[in-house]
Structures are given as structure tokens and as C-alpha cells.
mmCIF file of C-alpha atoms in Angstrom:
data_model
loop_
_atom_site.group_PDB
_atom_site.id
_atom_site.type_symbol
_atom_site.label_atom_id
_atom_site.label_comp_id
_atom_site.label_asym_id
_atom_site.label_seq_id
_atom_site.Cartn_x
_atom_site.Cartn_y
_atom_site.Cartn_z
ATOM 1 C CA MET A 427 -41.061 12.078 33.054
ATOM 2 C CA GLU A 428 -38.711 13.611 35.620
ATOM 3 C CA LEU A 429 -39.785 16.642 37.623
ATOM 4 C CA ASN A 430 -37.193 18.856 35.946
ATOM 5 C CA LEU A 431 -38.529 17.850 32.518
ATOM 6 C CA LEU A 432 -42.057 18.586 33.686
ATOM 7 C CA GLN A 433 -40.907 21.989 34.871
ATOM 8 C CA GLU A 434 -39.306 22.686 31.495
ATOM 9 C CA SER A 435 -42.518 21.729 29.719
ATOM 10 C CA PHE A 436 -44.322 24.495 31.615
ATOM 11 C CA GLN A 437 -41.882 27.130 30.353
ATOM 12 C CA PRO A 438 -43.823 28.013 27.155
ATOM 13 C CA ALA A 439 -46.963 28.643 29.210
ATOM 14 C CA ALA A 440 -45.005 30.749 31.697
ATOM 15 C CA THR A 441 -43.433 32.770 28.874
ATOM 16 C CA ARG A 442 -46.823 33.321 27.235
ATOM 17 C CA GLN A 443 -48.293 34.433 30.558
ATOM 18 C CA GLU A 444 -45.480 36.952 31.073
ATOM 19 C CA LEU A 445 -46.009 38.400 27.597
ATOM 20 C CA SER A 446 -49.750 38.561 28.191
ATOM 21 C CA LEU A 447 -49.263 40.360 31.491
ATOM 22 C CA SER A 448 -46.874 42.861 29.922
ATOM 23 C CA LYS A 449 -49.296 43.606 27.064
ATOM 24 C CA SER A 450 -52.255 43.901 29.441
ATOM 25 C CA LEU A 451 -50.416 46.363 31.686
ATOM 26 C CA GLU A 452 -49.447 48.388 28.630
ATOM 27 C CA LEU A 453 -53.084 48.591 27.508
ATOM 28 C CA ILE A 454 -54.239 49.553 31.010
ATOM 29 C CA ASP A 455 -51.661 52.357 31.116
ATOM 30 C CA GLN A 456 -52.861 53.590 27.714
ATOM 31 C CA ILE A 457 -56.475 53.586 28.912
ATOM 32 C CA SER A 458 -55.455 55.534 31.999
ATOM 33 C CA ARG A 459 -53.693 58.147 29.861
ATOM 34 C CA GLU A 460 -56.726 58.533 27.566
ATOM 35 C CA ILE A 461 -59.058 59.060 30.524
ATOM 36 C CA GLU A 462 -56.719 61.604 32.135
ATOM 37 C CA HIS A 463 -56.450 63.466 28.826
ATOM 38 C CA ALA A 464 -60.245 63.522 28.496
ATOM 39 C CA LEU A 465 -60.646 64.913 32.018
ATOM 40 C CA ARG A 466 -58.220 67.717 31.256
ATOM 41 C CA SER A 467 -60.088 68.497 28.007
ATOM 42 C CA ILE A 468 -63.441 68.915 29.700
ATOM 43 C CA GLU A 469 -64.005 72.584 30.645
ATOM 44 C CA PRO A 470 -67.179 74.384 31.738
ATOM 45 C CA ASP A 471 -67.724 76.031 28.358
ATOM 46 C CA ASN A 472 -66.801 72.951 26.256
ATOM 47 C CA ASP A 473 -69.126 70.255 25.027
ATOM 48 C CA SER A 474 -68.345 67.375 27.391
ATOM 49 C CA ILE A 475 -70.492 64.999 25.383
ATOM 50 C CA THR A 476 -68.197 65.349 22.393
ATOM 51 C CA VAL A 477 -65.117 64.674 24.529
ATOM 52 C CA LEU A 478 -66.684 61.630 26.131
ATOM 53 C CA THR A 479 -67.773 60.296 22.755
ATOM 54 C CA GLU A 480 -64.227 60.612 21.458
ATOM 55 C CA VAL A 481 -62.660 58.888 24.461
ATOM 56 C CA LYS A 482 -65.246 56.106 24.269
ATOM 57 C CA ALA A 483 -64.317 55.477 20.657
ATOM 58 C CA LYS A 484 -60.618 55.356 21.528
ATOM 59 C CA LEU A 485 -61.214 52.899 24.387
ATOM 60 C CA GLN A 486 -63.293 50.655 22.177
ATOM 61 C CA ALA A 487 -60.505 50.687 19.591
ATOM 62 C CA LEU A 488 -58.081 49.365 22.206
ATOM 63 C CA ALA A 489 -60.327 46.296 22.668
ATOM 64 C CA LEU A 490 -58.991 45.484 26.135
ATOM 65 C CA HIS A 491 -61.703 42.932 26.880
ATOM 66 C CA SER A 492 -61.050 41.025 23.653
ATOM 67 C CA HIS A 493 -57.327 41.053 24.337
ATOM 68 C CA LEU A 494 -57.747 39.680 27.862
ATOM 69 C CA GLU A 495 -60.135 36.977 26.687
ATOM 70 C CA ARG A 496 -57.801 35.915 23.867
ATOM 71 C CA GLN A 497 -54.753 35.795 26.128
ATOM 72 C CA TYR A 498 -56.652 33.781 28.722
ATOM 73 C CA GLN A 499 -57.662 31.214 26.119
ATOM 74 C CA GLU A 500 -54.072 30.859 24.853
ATOM 75 C CA VAL A 501 -52.619 30.330 28.327
ATOM 76 C CA ASP A 502 -55.445 27.981 29.301
ATOM 77 C CA MET A 503 -54.842 25.883 26.181
ATOM 78 C CA LEU A 504 -51.125 25.572 26.985
ATOM 79 C CA LEU A 505 -51.827 24.583 30.589
ATOM 80 C CA SER A 506 -54.455 22.014 29.642
ATOM 81 C CA GLN A 507 -51.819 20.135 27.641
ATOM 82 C CA HIS A 508 -50.012 19.300 30.886
ATOM 83 C CA GLU A 509 -52.963 17.635 32.601
ATOM 84 C CA GLU A 510 -52.039 14.186 31.300
ATOM 85 C CA ASN A 511 -48.391 14.574 32.331
ATOM 86 C CA LEU A 512 -49.420 15.640 35.814
ATOM 87 C CA GLU A 513 -51.719 12.647 36.190
ATOM 88 C CA LYS A 514 -48.916 10.297 35.141
ATOM 89 C CA MET A 515 -46.352 11.772 37.502
ATOM 90 C CA LEU A 516 -48.331 12.903 40.539
ATOM 91 C CA PHE A 517 -50.229 9.915 41.861
ATOM 92 C CA PRO A 518 -53.586 11.029 43.276
ATOM 93 C CA ASP A 519 -53.713 8.188 45.822
ATOM 94 C CA ILE A 520 -50.469 7.112 47.502
ATOM 95 C CA SER A 521 -52.260 5.104 50.183
ATOM 96 C CA LYS A 522 -52.147 1.981 48.003
ATOM 97 C CA ALA A 523 -48.416 1.720 48.753
ATOM 98 C CA LEU A 524 -49.207 1.547 52.479
ATOM 99 C CA ARG A 525 -48.152 -1.549 54.395
ATOM 100 C CA ILE A 526 -49.272 -2.419 57.907
ATOM 101 C CA VAL A 527 -46.046 -2.523 59.897
ATOM 102 C CA LYS A 528 -45.766 -3.016 63.649
ATOM 103 C CA PHE A 529 -43.506 -0.146 64.632
ATOM 104 C CA ASP A 530 -41.803 0.084 67.989
ATOM 105 C CA HIS A 531 -43.359 3.355 69.159
ATOM 106 C CA HIS A 532 -40.641 3.931 71.743
ATOM 107 C CA THR A 533 -37.931 3.674 69.078
ATOM 108 C CA ILE A 534 -39.851 5.961 66.716
ATOM 109 C CA ASN A 535 -40.312 8.547 69.464
ATOM 110 C CA GLN A 536 -36.619 8.441 70.327
ATOM 111 C CA ILE A 537 -35.697 8.965 66.661
ATOM 112 C CA ILE A 538 -37.998 11.997 66.481
ATOM 113 C CA ILE A 539 -36.607 13.373 69.743
ATOM 114 C CA SER A 540 -33.065 12.981 68.427
ATOM 115 C CA HIS A 541 -34.094 14.776 65.228
ATOM 116 C CA LEU A 542 -35.541 17.682 67.220
ATOM 117 C CA TYR A 543 -32.338 17.919 69.247
ATOM 118 C CA ARG A 544 -30.288 18.041 66.040
ATOM 119 C CA GLU A 545 -32.467 20.883 64.761
ATOM 120 C CA GLY A 546 -32.140 22.775 68.042
ATOM 121 C CA LEU A 547 -35.884 22.484 68.787
ATOM 122 C CA PHE A 548 -35.404 21.518 72.417
ATOM 123 C CA HIS A 549 -38.732 22.924 73.632
ATOM 124 C CA VAL A 550 -40.604 20.854 71.035
ATOM 125 C CA ALA A 551 -38.664 17.749 72.070
ATOM 126 C CA ASP A 552 -39.545 18.416 75.726
ATOM 127 C CA SER A 553 -43.237 18.623 74.817
ATOM 128 C CA LEU A 554 -43.048 15.309 72.954
ATOM 129 C CA ILE A 555 -41.258 13.663 75.885
ATOM 130 C CA ASN A 556 -43.934 14.844 78.306
ATOM 131 C CA GLU A 557 -46.916 13.949 76.120
ATOM 132 C CA ALA A 558 -45.556 10.561 75.001
ATOM 133 C CA ARG A 559 -44.194 9.806 78.492
ATOM 134 C CA GLU A 560 -40.795 8.967 77.056
ATOM 135 C CA PRO A 561 -37.597 8.869 79.122
ATOM 136 C CA GLU A 562 -35.517 11.967 78.486
ATOM 137 C CA PRO A 563 -32.104 11.247 76.871
ATOM 138 C CA THR A 564 -30.395 13.771 79.135
ATOM 139 C CA SER A 565 -26.852 13.092 77.964
ATOM 140 C CA LEU A 566 -27.775 13.452 74.290
ATOM 141 C CA LYS A 567 -29.726 16.633 74.996
ATOM 142 C CA LEU A 568 -26.799 18.233 76.820
ATOM 143 C CA GLN A 569 -24.444 17.353 73.967
ATOM 144 C CA PHE A 570 -26.661 18.938 71.337
ATOM 145 C CA GLN A 571 -27.381 21.967 73.511
ATOM 146 C CA LYS A 572 -23.660 22.571 73.834
ATOM 147 C CA ILE A 573 -22.874 22.285 70.131
ATOM 148 C CA HIS A 574 -25.879 24.424 69.156
ATOM 149 C CA SER A 575 -24.728 27.127 71.549
ATOM 150 C CA VAL A 576 -21.373 27.078 69.744
ATOM 151 C CA VAL A 577 -22.759 26.848 66.206
ATOM 152 C CA ASN A 578 -25.304 29.637 66.691
ATOM 153 C CA VAL A 579 -22.694 32.152 67.829
ATOM 154 C CA VAL A 580 -20.427 31.154 64.925
ATOM 155 C CA LYS A 581 -23.274 32.002 62.544
ATOM 156 C CA ALA A 582 -23.373 35.363 64.337
ATOM 157 C CA GLU A 583 -19.631 35.713 63.505
ATOM 158 C CA ASN A 584 -18.332 35.095 67.021
ATOM 159 C CA ILE A 585 -15.630 32.410 67.114
ATOM 160 C CA ASP A 586 -14.579 32.486 70.786
ATOM 161 C CA PRO A 587 -16.875 29.653 72.034
ATOM 162 C CA ALA A 588 -15.862 27.520 69.046
ATOM 163 C CA LEU A 589 -12.161 28.060 69.767
ATOM 164 C CA ASN A 590 -12.708 27.073 73.399
ATOM 165 C CA TRP A 591 -14.528 23.903 72.316
ATOM 166 C CA ILE A 592 -11.751 23.007 69.868
ATOM 167 C CA ALA A 593 -9.101 23.565 72.543
ATOM 168 C CA ALA A 594 -10.977 21.297 74.955
ATOM 169 C CA ASN A 595 -11.142 18.519 72.342
ATOM 170 C CA GLN A 596 -7.886 19.166 70.497
ATOM 171 C CA GLY A 597 -6.571 15.638 70.882
ATOM 172 C CA MET A 598 -9.628 13.965 69.368
ATOM 173 C CA LEU A 599 -10.141 16.568 66.622
ATOM 174 C CA LYS A 600 -6.536 16.770 65.483
ATOM 175 C CA GLU A 601 -6.640 13.786 63.130
ATOM 176 C CA SER A 602 -9.984 14.370 61.395
ATOM 177 C CA TYR A 603 -10.247 18.172 61.549
ATOM 178 C CA PRO A 604 -6.684 19.548 61.823
ATOM 179 C CA ASP A 605 -7.498 22.866 60.099
ATOM 180 C CA LEU A 606 -10.683 23.765 61.951
ATOM 181 C CA GLU A 607 -9.022 26.363 64.178
ATOM 182 C CA LEU A 608 -7.296 27.948 61.181
ATOM 183 C CA LYS A 609 -10.589 28.160 59.280
ATOM 184 C CA LEU A 610 -12.228 29.987 62.180
ATOM 185 C CA HIS A 611 -9.431 32.552 62.400
ATOM 186 C CA LYS A 612 -9.241 32.876 58.614
ATOM 187 C CA THR A 613 -12.946 33.647 58.242
ATOM 188 C CA LEU A 614 -12.861 36.333 60.915
ATOM 189 C CA PHE A 615 -9.566 37.740 59.566
ATOM 190 C CA VAL A 616 -11.083 38.120 56.091
ATOM 191 C CA ASP A 617 -14.110 39.961 57.486
ATOM 192 C CA ILE A 618 -11.872 42.337 59.417
ATOM 193 C CA LEU A 619 -9.681 42.955 56.364
ATOM 194 C CA GLN A 620 -12.650 43.639 54.104
ATOM 195 C CA ASN A 621 -14.680 45.760 56.515
ATOM 196 C CA GLU A 622 -12.205 47.440 58.876
ATOM 197 C CA GLY A 623 -9.025 47.664 56.844
ATOM 198 C CA ARG A 624 -5.414 46.523 56.751
ATOM 199 C CA ASP A 625 -4.260 47.843 60.132
ATOM 200 C CA PHE A 626 -6.953 46.045 62.114
ATOM 201 C CA ALA A 627 -6.397 42.824 60.161
ATOM 202 C CA HIS A 628 -2.628 43.006 60.685
ATOM 203 C CA THR A 629 -3.112 43.495 64.416
ATOM 204 C CA TYR A 630 -5.451 40.503 64.548
ATOM 205 C CA ALA A 631 -2.898 38.379 62.696
ATOM 206 C CA LYS A 632 -0.123 39.303 65.147
ATOM 207 C CA ASN A 633 -2.312 38.493 68.130
ATOM 208 C CA PHE A 634 -3.912 35.235 67.000
ATOM 209 C CA LEU A 635 -2.297 33.781 63.870
ATOM 210 C CA VAL A 636 1.387 33.530 64.820
ATOM 211 C CA ALA A 637 0.991 29.975 66.132
ATOM 212 C CA LEU A 638 -0.629 28.978 62.827
ATOM 213 C CA ALA A 639 2.170 30.374 60.643
ATOM 214 C CA PRO A 640 3.398 26.948 59.380
ATOM 215 C CA HIS A 641 0.107 26.394 57.534
ATOM 216 C CA GLN A 642 0.308 26.933 53.773
ATOM 217 C CA GLU A 643 -2.928 28.935 53.863
ATOM 218 C CA MET A 644 -1.236 31.608 55.993
ATOM 219 C CA LYS A 645 0.798 32.781 52.980
ATOM 220 C CA LYS A 646 -2.388 33.628 51.108
ATOM 221 C CA LEU A 647 -3.816 35.414 54.120
ATOM 222 C CA MET A 648 -0.734 37.584 54.499
ATOM 223 C CA CYS A 649 -0.681 38.398 50.779
ATOM 224 C CA SER A 650 -4.338 39.355 50.961
ATOM 225 C CA LEU A 651 -3.346 42.289 53.203
ATOM 226 C CA LEU A 652 -2.357 44.086 49.991
ATOM 227 C CA TRP A 653 -5.993 43.964 48.874
ATOM 228 C CA ALA A 654 -7.676 45.448 51.941
ATOM 229 C CA ARG A 655 -11.342 46.393 51.378
ATOM 230 C CA ARG A 656 -11.155 45.115 47.760
ATOM 231 C CA LEU A 657 -10.692 41.372 48.016
ATOM 232 C CA GLU A 658 -13.292 40.835 45.299
ATOM 233 C CA ASN A 659 -10.715 42.196 42.810
ATOM 234 C CA SER A 660 -7.802 40.251 44.306
ATOM 235 C CA PRO A 661 -6.389 36.812 43.431
ATOM 236 C CA TYR A 662 -8.383 35.536 46.428
ATOM 237 C CA PRO A 663 -12.065 36.260 45.665
ATOM 238 C CA ASP A 664 -12.976 32.835 47.073
ATOM 239 C CA PHE A 665 -12.238 34.274 50.530
ATOM 240 C CA LEU A 666 -15.524 36.185 50.204
ATOM 241 C CA LYS A 667 -17.891 33.267 49.688
ATOM 242 C CA PRO A 668 -21.307 34.560 50.793
ATOM 243 C CA ASN A 669 -22.108 31.451 52.848
ATOM 244 C CA ARG A 670 -18.690 31.092 54.516
ATOM 245 C CA TRP A 671 -20.002 31.469 58.059
ATOM 246 C CA ASP A 672 -22.787 28.943 57.510
ATOM 247 C CA SER A 673 -20.322 26.493 55.928
ATOM 248 C CA LEU A 674 -18.026 26.905 58.907
ATOM 249 C CA ALA A 675 -20.920 26.249 61.288
ATOM 250 C CA ASP A 676 -21.816 23.087 59.337
ATOM 251 C CA GLU A 677 -18.234 21.830 59.555
ATOM 252 C CA LEU A 678 -18.241 22.428 63.303
ATOM 253 C CA PHE A 679 -21.454 20.433 63.588
ATOM 254 C CA HIS A 680 -19.924 17.578 61.573
ATOM 255 C CA ALA A 681 -16.873 17.634 63.822
ATOM 256 C CA PHE A 682 -19.155 17.384 66.842
ATOM 257 C CA CYS A 683 -20.997 14.420 65.308
ATOM 258 C CA ASN A 684 -17.706 12.693 64.576
ATOM 259 C CA LEU A 685 -16.541 13.328 68.121
ATOM 260 C CA THR A 686 -19.695 12.009 69.789
ATOM 261 C CA GLY A 687 -20.379 9.109 67.424
ATOM 262 C CA GLN A 688 -23.530 10.695 65.996
ATOM 263 C CA PRO A 689 -24.292 10.290 62.256
ATOM 264 C CA HIS A 690 -23.428 13.314 60.126
ATOM 265 C CA THR A 691 -26.761 13.142 58.329
ATOM 266 C CA ASP A 692 -30.050 13.183 60.201
ATOM 267 C CA PRO A 693 -31.429 9.593 60.210
ATOM 268 C CA LEU A 694 -35.019 10.816 60.119
ATOM 269 C CA LYS A 695 -34.377 13.082 57.128
ATOM 270 C CA VAL A 696 -32.580 10.282 55.308
ATOM 271 C CA SER A 697 -35.474 7.889 55.959
ATOM 272 C CA VAL A 698 -38.053 10.363 54.679
ATOM 273 C CA ALA A 699 -35.946 11.241 51.627
ATOM 274 C CA ALA A 700 -35.335 7.574 50.796
ATOM 275 C CA GLY A 701 -39.035 6.824 51.197
ATOM 276 C CA GLY A 702 -39.912 9.662 48.851
ATOM 277 C CA GLU A 703 -37.372 8.375 46.340
ATOM 278 C CA ALA A 704 -38.825 4.871 46.470
ATOM 279 C CA LEU A 705 -42.505 5.856 46.493
ATOM 280 C CA PRO A 706 -43.003 6.150 42.687
ATOM 281 C CA THR A 707 -41.529 2.673 42.160
ATOM 282 C CA LEU A 708 -43.692 1.194 44.912
ATOM 283 C CA LEU A 709 -46.834 2.786 43.492
ATOM 284 C CA LYS A 710 -46.105 1.426 40.018
ATOM 285 C CA TRP A 711 -45.390 -1.991 41.520
ATOM 286 C CA MET A 712 -48.718 -2.022 43.344
ATOM 287 C CA ASP A 713 -50.487 -1.645 39.996
ATOM 288 C CA LEU A 714 -48.939 -4.963 38.928
ATOM 289 C CA VAL A 715 -49.335 -7.124 42.020
ATOM 290 C CA ILE A 716 -52.027 -7.834 44.550
ATOM 291 C CA GLY A 717 -51.349 -7.553 48.248
ATOM 292 C CA ASN A 718 -47.981 -8.844 49.420
ATOM 293 C CA GLU A 719 -47.316 -11.311 46.603
ATOM 294 C CA GLU A 720 -43.716 -10.253 46.006
ATOM 295 C CA SER A 721 -41.113 -7.884 47.366
ATOM 296 C CA VAL A 722 -39.679 -5.217 45.110
ATOM 297 C CA GLU A 723 -36.095 -4.029 45.033
ATOM 298 C CA VAL A 724 -35.733 -0.259 44.733
ATOM 299 C CA GLU A 725 -32.548 1.291 43.399
ATOM 300 C CA LEU A 726 -31.640 4.368 45.448
ATOM 301 C CA GLY A 727 -28.914 6.920 44.788
ATOM 302 C CA GLN A 728 -25.401 6.818 46.203
ATOM 303 C CA GLU A 729 -26.397 9.267 48.937
ATOM 304 C CA PHE A 730 -28.572 6.548 50.485
ATOM 305 C CA GLN A 731 -26.007 3.761 50.334
ATOM 306 C CA PHE A 732 -24.473 3.646 53.794
ATOM 307 C CA HIS A 733 -24.720 1.260 56.713
ATOM 308 C CA SER A 734 -23.463 1.179 60.290
ATOM 309 C CA PHE A 735 -25.104 -2.167 61.049
ATOM 310 C CA PHE A 736 -27.258 -4.754 59.309
ATOM 311 C CA VAL A 737 -30.853 -5.711 60.073
ATOM 312 C CA CYS A 738 -32.142 -8.890 58.479
ATOM 313 C CA PRO A 739 -35.057 -8.025 56.149
ATOM 314 C CA ILE A 740 -36.771 -11.345 56.970
ATOM 315 C CA ILE A 741 -36.669 -11.597 60.757
ATOM 316 C CA TYR A 742 -36.006 -7.876 61.408
ATOM 317 C CA ARG A 743 -33.168 -8.538 63.854
ATOM 318 C CA GLN A 744 -29.818 -6.816 63.967
ATOM 319 C CA SER A 745 -26.782 -8.884 63.039
ATOM 320 C CA SER A 746 -24.198 -9.806 65.657
ATOM 321 C CA GLN A 747 -20.974 -11.776 65.933
ATOM 322 C CA ALA A 748 -22.991 -14.899 66.650
ATOM 323 C CA ASN A 749 -25.440 -14.143 63.839
ATOM 324 C CA PRO A 750 -23.459 -12.221 61.182
ATOM 325 C CA ALA A 751 -24.748 -10.667 57.990
ATOM 326 C CA MET A 752 -24.301 -12.844 54.892
ATOM 327 C CA MET A 753 -24.388 -11.924 51.207
ATOM 328 C CA LEU A 754 -25.926 -14.348 48.724
ATOM 329 C CA PRO A 755 -24.455 -14.794 45.213
ATOM 330 C CA CYS A 756 -27.376 -12.781 43.837
ATOM 331 C CA GLY A 757 -26.339 -9.794 45.970
ATOM 332 C CA HIS A 758 -29.167 -9.941 48.516
ATOM 333 C CA CYS A 759 -28.249 -10.060 52.200
ATOM 334 C CA LEU A 760 -29.653 -12.075 55.097
ATOM 335 C CA CYS A 761 -28.568 -12.985 58.598
ATOM 336 C CA ASN A 762 -26.809 -16.333 59.040
ATOM 337 C CA ASN A 763 -29.615 -17.739 61.212
ATOM 338 C CA THR A 764 -32.150 -16.923 58.493
ATOM 339 C CA ILE A 765 -30.059 -18.785 55.923
ATOM 340 C CA ASP A 766 -29.857 -21.810 58.231
ATOM 341 C CA ILE A 767 -33.634 -21.817 58.679
ATOM 342 C CA LEU A 768 -34.243 -21.576 54.936
ATOM 343 C CA ALA A 769 -31.700 -24.329 54.217
ATOM 344 C CA ASN A 770 -33.111 -26.641 56.903
ATOM 345 C CA ASP A 771 -36.569 -26.340 55.363
ATOM 346 C CA ASN A 772 -35.152 -28.103 52.319
ATOM 347 C CA ASN A 773 -34.521 -31.729 53.348
ATOM 348 C CA GLU A 774 -32.833 -32.746 50.093
ATOM 349 C CA ASP A 775 -29.703 -30.565 50.183
ATOM 350 C CA GLU A 776 -28.371 -27.338 51.639
ATOM 351 C CA THR A 777 -29.722 -25.134 48.887
ATOM 352 C CA PHE A 778 -32.500 -22.657 49.507
ATOM 353 C CA LYS A 779 -34.503 -20.107 47.541
ATOM 354 C CA CYS A 780 -33.611 -16.448 47.938
ATOM 355 C CA PRO A 781 -36.671 -14.633 49.384
ATOM 356 C CA PHE A 782 -36.169 -11.769 46.924
ATOM 357 C CA CYS A 783 -35.407 -13.498 43.613
ATOM 358 C CA LEU A 784 -35.471 -16.903 41.901
ATOM 359 C CA MET A 785 -31.872 -17.933 42.646
ATOM 360 C CA ARG A 786 -31.264 -21.085 44.719
ATOM 361 C CA PRO A 787 -27.783 -20.778 46.256
ATOM 362 C CA SER A 788 -26.179 -23.172 48.692
ATOM 363 C CA VAL A 789 -25.032 -22.238 52.180
ATOM 364 C CA ALA A 790 -21.411 -22.579 51.072
ATOM 365 C CA ASP A 791 -21.960 -19.953 48.362
ATOM 366 C CA CYS A 792 -22.772 -17.214 50.900
ATOM 367 C CA LEU A 793 -20.181 -14.668 52.008
ATOM 368 C CA GLN A 794 -19.926 -12.993 55.390
ATOM 369 C CA LEU A 795 -20.150 -9.203 55.498
ATOM 370 C CA TYR A 796 -17.988 -7.228 57.908
ATOM 371 C CA TYR A 797 -19.376 -3.871 58.978
ATOM 372 C CA CYS A 798 -17.363 -0.955 60.321
ATOM 373 C CA LEU A 799 -19.377 0.193 63.342
ATOM 374 C CA SER A 800 -17.603 3.562 63.553
ATOM 375 C CA ALA A 801 -18.566 4.588 60.021
ATOM 376 C CA LEU A 802 -21.759 5.110 58.045
ATOM 377 C CA TRP A 803 -20.868 2.846 55.172
ATOM 378 C CA CYS A 804 -20.188 -0.838 54.833
ATOM 379 C CA CYS A 805 -16.536 -1.824 54.625
ATOM 380 C CA ALA A 806 -15.448 -3.643 51.503
ATOM 381 C CA ALA A 807 -13.822 -6.448 53.491
ATOM 382 C CA ILE A 808 -15.649 -9.642 52.575
ATOM 383 C CA ALA A 809 -14.185 -12.988 53.550
ATOM 384 C CA LEU A 810 -15.099 -16.520 52.587
ATOM 385 C CA LEU A 811 -16.707 -18.701 55.208
#
């Protein structure tokens, strides 16, 4: 059962609980009114015992305690039905999927440090560097400090540092992000038009947007002047997207990553997300096998299917020109040296068994993979040996 289906199955219990709460509050309000009425009815010359007897009878007729007990039992019964579903989906012990792996602690620390830099947590990264006695990646730190200083002020609706950064890197940004400068001016122009009025927006356009006049988007911006302070009712309501400044900051960060050769997505976040995606399959697999009898192939979503280089899953070494990545007919990939070792172990012919399935291909059946080192996905160019 998927998590969204599990969430939907809880809806009847949630609805019942809301109804129960509403009814309980209504009864409590009624009790409060009865008590207040009784207090007002009690006077020095009146028989207070009679009044109290009457209010007691009314409160007993409301049967608040019975109502609360009945509602509790109904909600508890609905919730108890989900116990089995929770046990099936939420594994109580995930340690059985653990494998003893010899990690390179230096590499792991550097990945975490890079992650902290990406998040702008420079003081935390400095503490890790000092405590783990890691060398400080000064160049990387300075790069991320610079882009965070730009991105943070953009989120505060100040575009001047971003414009200066774009101007300094215009040549390299022109091909991949040709409209970045226009988007900065457009976002600020829209805010001025909506908050300060037509005259201020027109003045801003004359001072900063003349050089951008050839852009098709400029026609919409100029027409939007007719809808000053009421863009939500104009043909351009998309100009007022609530997260426009955050989206602009994200695009600036992506442009920075593209410029510096950094991945757009955080490698540490991707690794954790992919591990979480694969964990249910691994846990189910461990119920079927003992120890390390077999490897299991886990199908991940498209968002996890990207590669900038290949690491052989058998010898854990990165591919190179001398030892390229090879794809077997079954679709599994190994380094060329690994294939040679497996083939040489078989003295009869050049066939070998795939480490991940039952297929026995020959060396001649394997195809070389060509990876694009400047991108995050594997190129489709595959050539015959």
C-alpha cells in the first residue's frame, strides 16, 4: 500500500474525530449556558436547592460523559483497523538491510562539507572541518559564499548584486541563461507596478529596460502598465506568482552551478532520497535471502537516473579511457577490466556469467558506454567494440 493510499484510509477516522469534537464542544457550551442561567436564578430569598436540583437534572439529560465515551470508542475502533496496514508498510526494524561497507571517511566528509556549503551553513561546515581535521576546500567555499550572498539579497527583493554577477559572467551565461537579466528586471518591475503605481514603473522601465526592448516579453510588460495596482484582474495574473522571488533565486543558483561545474541537485540529498526509495525493496528482499547470497536490482524513478561518470559495481573503481564502462546484453554495466577478469576465469571460451543475473554473454556482445562528463546524465551514444 502506498503512503498516499494509507493516508486516504485514515480519512474516515479523521472525519469522525472532527464530528466528535464539534459535538463535544457544542455540549460543553450548552452545559456552560445552563450553569450560568442557574447562577443568575439563585437569589438570597429563593430556594437555591430547587434551582440546583433542576440544573442537575438538565446536565444529566445531556449525558456528556456517555457521549464522550461513545465517541472515543468509535474513533478507537476506526484507528485500530489501521494497525495491520501500518505494520505492513512501516518496518519496525530497518537494520536488517544494513551492509558493512568500507567507506572512505575523507570522501564522505568532503561530500557533507559540500552539502553544508550548498545550504549556506558555512559555520557548521567550519566546525566539521576542525573536528574531523579535514582540509578546507577554500575555493569551493568562496564560490558558494559569493552565490549565497547574491541569492539571499534576491530573496529580499534586491537585484543589484545579481545584475553585477550576471554582467561579470555574461559571456558564459549567454547561451544557457540568456533571459536571466530580463527576469530580474521583470520581477522588480512588476512589484513596482503593483505596489507603487504606473508612474514609478514607467520611470523604472525608461531607466533600465530600454536595452532589453527586443525581447518579446517586453511587450507584455509595457501593456501591463494599463493595469497598475490591479494586475490580478489583468490578462497577466501569472506576473504575480507568490513564489516568484524564490523561483528567481533558484534559477540564479542553477546558473551558478552550471557556470562552476557543480551539480544542480545536491548529491547528498539525492543519495539519501534514493536510499529511502530503495529501502522497502531491500527490506523485502532480506526476508527472502540470507546474508549476501544475491544482489537485488532496484528500480528507481526518472529523477534518480543520471550519471556524470561510471563506477564499476564489482571492483568499485571509476571508469577511464583505458578501462571504459561496458554494457552487457542484459542491460547491466561493468568496467572492461572486470569483464576481462570474468572471461579469463572461464578457460573454455570467452563467455562469462553476469554477476547480477543468469545471462552468459560473450565479450564481443558487450557495448562501450560513452559518458558526457559535463552533464548529469549518460549520453545515448553507444558504439560497437
